[in-house]
Coordinates of C-alpha atoms in Angstrom, one line a residue:
X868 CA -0.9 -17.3 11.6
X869 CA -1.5 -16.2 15.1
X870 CA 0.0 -19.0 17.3
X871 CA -2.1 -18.3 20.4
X872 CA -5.4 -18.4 18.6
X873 CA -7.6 -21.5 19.1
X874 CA -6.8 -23.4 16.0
X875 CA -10.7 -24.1 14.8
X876 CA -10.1 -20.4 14.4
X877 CA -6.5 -20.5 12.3
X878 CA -8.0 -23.1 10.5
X879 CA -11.3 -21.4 9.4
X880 CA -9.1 -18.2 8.5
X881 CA -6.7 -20.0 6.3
X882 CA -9.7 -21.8 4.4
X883 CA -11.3 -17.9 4.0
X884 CA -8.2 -16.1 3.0
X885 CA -8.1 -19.1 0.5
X886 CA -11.4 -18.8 -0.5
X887 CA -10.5 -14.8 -1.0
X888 CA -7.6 -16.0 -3.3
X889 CA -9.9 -18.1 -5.6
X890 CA -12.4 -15.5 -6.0
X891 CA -10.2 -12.7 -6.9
X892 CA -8.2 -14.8 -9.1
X893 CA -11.5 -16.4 -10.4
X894 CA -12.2 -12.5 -11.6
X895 CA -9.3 -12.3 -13.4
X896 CA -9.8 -14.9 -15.0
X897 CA -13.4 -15.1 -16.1
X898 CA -12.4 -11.1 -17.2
X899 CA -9.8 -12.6 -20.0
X900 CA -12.0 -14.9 -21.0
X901 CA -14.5 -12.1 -21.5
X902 CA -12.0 -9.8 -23.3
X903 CA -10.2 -12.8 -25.1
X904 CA -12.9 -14.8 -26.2
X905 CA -15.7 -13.0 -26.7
X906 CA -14.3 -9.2 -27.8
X907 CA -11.7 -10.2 -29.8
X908 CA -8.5 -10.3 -27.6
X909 CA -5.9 -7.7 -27.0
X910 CA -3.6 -5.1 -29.0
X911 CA -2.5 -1.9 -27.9
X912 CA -3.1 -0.3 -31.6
X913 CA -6.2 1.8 -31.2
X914 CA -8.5 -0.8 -31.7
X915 CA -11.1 -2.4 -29.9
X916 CA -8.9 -4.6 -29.1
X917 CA -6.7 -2.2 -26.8
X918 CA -10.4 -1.2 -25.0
X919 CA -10.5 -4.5 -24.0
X920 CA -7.1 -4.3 -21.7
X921 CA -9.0 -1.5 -19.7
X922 CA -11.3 -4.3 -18.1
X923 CA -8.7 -6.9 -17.2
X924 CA -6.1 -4.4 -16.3
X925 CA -9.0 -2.5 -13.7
X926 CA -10.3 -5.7 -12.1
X927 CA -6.9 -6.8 -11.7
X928 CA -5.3 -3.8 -10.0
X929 CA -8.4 -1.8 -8.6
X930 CA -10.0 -5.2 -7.1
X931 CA -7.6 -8.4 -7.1
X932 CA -4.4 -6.6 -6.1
X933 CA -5.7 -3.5 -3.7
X934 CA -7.5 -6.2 -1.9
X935 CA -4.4 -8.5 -1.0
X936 CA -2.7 -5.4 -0.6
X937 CA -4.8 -4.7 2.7
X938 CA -5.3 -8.5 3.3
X939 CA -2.0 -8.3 3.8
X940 CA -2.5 -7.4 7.3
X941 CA -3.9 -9.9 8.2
X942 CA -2.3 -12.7 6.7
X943 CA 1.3 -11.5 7.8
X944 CA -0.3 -9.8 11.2
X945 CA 2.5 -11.5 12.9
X946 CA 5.2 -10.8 10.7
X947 CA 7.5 -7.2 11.8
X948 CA 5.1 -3.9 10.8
X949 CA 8.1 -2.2 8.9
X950 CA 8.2 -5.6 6.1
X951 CA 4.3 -5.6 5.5
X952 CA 4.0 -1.9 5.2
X953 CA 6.6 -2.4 2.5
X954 CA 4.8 -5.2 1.2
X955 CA 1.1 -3.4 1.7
X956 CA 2.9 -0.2 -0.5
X957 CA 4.4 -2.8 -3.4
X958 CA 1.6 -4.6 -3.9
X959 CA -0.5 -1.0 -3.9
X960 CA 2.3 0.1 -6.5
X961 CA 1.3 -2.9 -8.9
X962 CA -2.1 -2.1 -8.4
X963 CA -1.3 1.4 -9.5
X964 CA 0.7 0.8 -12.5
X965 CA -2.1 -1.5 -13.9
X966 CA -4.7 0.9 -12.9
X967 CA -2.9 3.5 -15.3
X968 CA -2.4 1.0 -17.9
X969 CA -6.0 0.2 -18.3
X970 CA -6.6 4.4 -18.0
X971 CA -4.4 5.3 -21.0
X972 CA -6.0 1.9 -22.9
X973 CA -9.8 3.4 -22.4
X974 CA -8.5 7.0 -23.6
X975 CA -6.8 6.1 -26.5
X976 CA -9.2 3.7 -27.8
X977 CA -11.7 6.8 -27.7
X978 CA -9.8 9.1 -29.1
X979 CA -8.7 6.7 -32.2
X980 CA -12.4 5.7 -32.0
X981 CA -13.8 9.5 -31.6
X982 CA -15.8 8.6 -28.7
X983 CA -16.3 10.9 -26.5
X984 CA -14.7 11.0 -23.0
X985 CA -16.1 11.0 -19.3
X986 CA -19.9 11.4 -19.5
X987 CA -21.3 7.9 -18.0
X988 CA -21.9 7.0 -14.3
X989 CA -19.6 4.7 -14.8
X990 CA -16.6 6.5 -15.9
X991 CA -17.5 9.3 -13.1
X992 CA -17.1 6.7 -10.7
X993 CA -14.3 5.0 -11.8
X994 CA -12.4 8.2 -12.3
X995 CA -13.1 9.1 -8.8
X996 CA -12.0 6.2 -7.3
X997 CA -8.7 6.3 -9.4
X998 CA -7.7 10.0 -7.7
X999 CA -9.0 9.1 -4.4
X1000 CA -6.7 5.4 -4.6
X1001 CA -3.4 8.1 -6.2
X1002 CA -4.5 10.4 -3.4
X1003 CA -4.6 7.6 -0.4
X1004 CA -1.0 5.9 -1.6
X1005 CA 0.6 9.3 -1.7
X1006 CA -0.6 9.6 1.4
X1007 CA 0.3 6.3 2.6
X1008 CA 4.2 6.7 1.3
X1009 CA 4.5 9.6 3.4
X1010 CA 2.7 9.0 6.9
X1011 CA 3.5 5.3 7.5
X1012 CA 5.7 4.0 5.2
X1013 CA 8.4 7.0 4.8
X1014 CA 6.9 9.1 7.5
X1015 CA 7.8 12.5 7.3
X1016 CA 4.8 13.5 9.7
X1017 CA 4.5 13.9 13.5
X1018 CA 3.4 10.7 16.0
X1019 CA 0.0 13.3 16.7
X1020 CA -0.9 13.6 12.8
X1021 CA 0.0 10.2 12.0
X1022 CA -2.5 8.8 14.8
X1023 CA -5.1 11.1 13.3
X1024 CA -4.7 9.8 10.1
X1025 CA -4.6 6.6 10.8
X1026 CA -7.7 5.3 11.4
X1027 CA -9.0 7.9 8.1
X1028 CA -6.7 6.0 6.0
X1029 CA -8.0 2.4 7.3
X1030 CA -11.5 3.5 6.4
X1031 CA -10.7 4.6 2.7
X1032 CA -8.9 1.7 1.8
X1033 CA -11.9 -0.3 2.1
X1034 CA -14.2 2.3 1.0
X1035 CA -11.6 2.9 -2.0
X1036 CA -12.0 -1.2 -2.8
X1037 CA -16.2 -1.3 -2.2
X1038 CA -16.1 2.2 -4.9
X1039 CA -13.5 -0.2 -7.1
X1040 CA -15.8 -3.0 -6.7
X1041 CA -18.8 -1.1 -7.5
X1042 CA -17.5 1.0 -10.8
X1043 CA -16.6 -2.8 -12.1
X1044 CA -20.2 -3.8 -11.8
X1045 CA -21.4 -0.2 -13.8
X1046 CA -18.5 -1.1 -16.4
X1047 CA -19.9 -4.3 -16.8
X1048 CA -23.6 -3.5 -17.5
X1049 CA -22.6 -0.9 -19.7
X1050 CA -20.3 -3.1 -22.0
X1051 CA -23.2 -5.5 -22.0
X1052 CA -25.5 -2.9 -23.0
X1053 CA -23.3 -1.5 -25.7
X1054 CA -22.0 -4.9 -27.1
X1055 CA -25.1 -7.4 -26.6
X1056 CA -28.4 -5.5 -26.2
X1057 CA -30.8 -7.1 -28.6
X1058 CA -29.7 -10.8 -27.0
X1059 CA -28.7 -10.0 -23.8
X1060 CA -32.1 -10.5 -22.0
X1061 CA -32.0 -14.3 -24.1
X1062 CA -29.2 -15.0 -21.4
X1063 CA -26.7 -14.9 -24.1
X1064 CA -23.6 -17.0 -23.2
X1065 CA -21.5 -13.7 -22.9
X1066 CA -24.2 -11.8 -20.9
X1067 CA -24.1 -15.1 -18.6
X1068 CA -20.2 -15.3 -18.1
X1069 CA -20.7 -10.9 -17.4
X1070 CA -23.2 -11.2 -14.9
X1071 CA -20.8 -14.7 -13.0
X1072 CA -18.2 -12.1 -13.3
X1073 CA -19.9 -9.6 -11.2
X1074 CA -21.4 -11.8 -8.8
X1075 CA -17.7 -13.4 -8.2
X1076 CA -16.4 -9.7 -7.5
X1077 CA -19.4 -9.2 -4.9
X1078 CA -18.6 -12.1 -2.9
X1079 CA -14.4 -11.1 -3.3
X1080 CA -15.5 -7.6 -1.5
X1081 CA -18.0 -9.0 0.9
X1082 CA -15.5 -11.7 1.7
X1083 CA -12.5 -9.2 2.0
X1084 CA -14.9 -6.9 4.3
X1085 CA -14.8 -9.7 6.3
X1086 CA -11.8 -10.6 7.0
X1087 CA -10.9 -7.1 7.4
X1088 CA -13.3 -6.2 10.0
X1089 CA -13.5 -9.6 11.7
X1090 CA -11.6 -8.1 15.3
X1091 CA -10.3 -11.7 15.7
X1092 CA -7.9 -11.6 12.7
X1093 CA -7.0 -7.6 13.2
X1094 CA -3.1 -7.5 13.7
X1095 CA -1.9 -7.5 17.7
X1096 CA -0.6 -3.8 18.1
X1097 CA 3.0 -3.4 18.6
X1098 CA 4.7 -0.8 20.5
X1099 CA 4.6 1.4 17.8
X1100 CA 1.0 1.3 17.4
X1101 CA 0.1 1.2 21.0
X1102 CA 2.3 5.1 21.2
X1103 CA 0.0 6.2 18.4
X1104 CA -3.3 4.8 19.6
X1105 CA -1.9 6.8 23.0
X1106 CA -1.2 10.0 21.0
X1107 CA -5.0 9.7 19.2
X1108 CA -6.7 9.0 22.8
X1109 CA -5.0 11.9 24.8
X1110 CA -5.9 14.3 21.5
X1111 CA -9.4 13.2 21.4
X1112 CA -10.6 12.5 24.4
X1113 CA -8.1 14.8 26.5
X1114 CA -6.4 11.8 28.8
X1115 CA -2.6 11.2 29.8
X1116 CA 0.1 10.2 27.7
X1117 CA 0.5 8.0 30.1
X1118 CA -3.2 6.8 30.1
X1119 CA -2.9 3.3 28.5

């Protein structure tokens, strides 16, 4: 927490990046229950079964865990840069390696299944979003975290890469909801419009994972809880003035 903020203002940010916390875990949850209860459980055989980890595994890594991983910021926007970068990179790891694991669960329930691959809106989307997040962490390793790349490109990527990160989690956000009506459409069509129990705890599910982005957006964009810039940031935001707008080095 920022000690020289007015504490009505610590307090309401603590009580929001709580309220973040419940909602994305809230997602996870109400996502097993989905899978476990209602589709059959899990297995990683082929079956049905293994579809069901694509779900849980996406809304946890695409949504719960690439949201803290920029929340991360701000919660920690005290903390030294070099430890949450690490952190911000872990946590995008995690959110990586379940991202896959979902991936290979989809595929290989489709091709024991003989369904065929990549034709929906929903898979276009969520197979864009997947590249873009590989493409943005790749990214990430090399300009901030283990930056192999000049002070000048590094201050022109920066603010790039701020925008995709959020754009990457609203595109997460928004393949969930397509996934979501079309495993309700597939699995409960005839009852779904009788507000089914299932079709119910689906649509919650989406709402909850509206609110988690809108929430996150928030906190993100909210100037109040950005991070103070350190030296290191101040020397890029320097290097990204004097290339765009053509002032001194020196110009502060």
């Amino acid at each position: 927490m920022d000690e020289s903020a007015p504490r009505p203002g610590r307090t309401m940010f603590a009580w929001l990046v709580g309220a973040s916390q419940v909602l994305g875990l809230a997602s996870v949850v109400l996502t097993g229950v989905w899978m476990g209860h209602y589709r059959g459980g899990f297995a990683w055989d082929g079956s049905a079964q293994e579809f069901n980890l694509h779900p849980l595994c996406m809304v946890l890594g695409m949504v719960f865990l690439q949201g803290d991983a920029i929340l991360v910021y701000r919660v920690f926007r005290n903390e030294a840069k070099r430890n949450v970068k690490l952190l911000h990179g872990i946590i995008h790891l995690l959110a990586l390696i379940m991202s896959i694991i979902g991936f290979v669960a989809v595929f290989d329930f489709h091709r024991t299944a003989k369904i065929p691959d990549m034709y929906s809106l929903h898979s276009w989307c969520g197979m864009a979003t997947m590249v873009l997040f590989c493409i943005q962490w790749v990214m990430g390793l090399f300009f901030f975290l283990f930056p192999v790349a000049s002070s000048w490109l590094r201050a022109m990527y920066l603010p790039i890469h701020v925008f995709c990160g959020l754009a990457l989690l609203v595109m997460a956000i928004g393949s969930s909801l397509l996934g979501i009506t079309e495993k309700l459409l597939f699995s409960i069509m005839p009852t779904y419009s009788k507000f089914a129990s299932e079709g119910v705890l689906a649509n919650v599910l989406g709402i909850v994972l509206v609110c988690f982005g809108v929430l996150l957006g928030y906190l993100i964009t909210k100037e109040e809880y950005r991070r103070p810039p350190n030296p290191e940031e101040e020397a890029l935001s320097v290097h990204f003035k004097t290339l765009t707008e053509g002032g001194s080095p020196t110009t502060p």
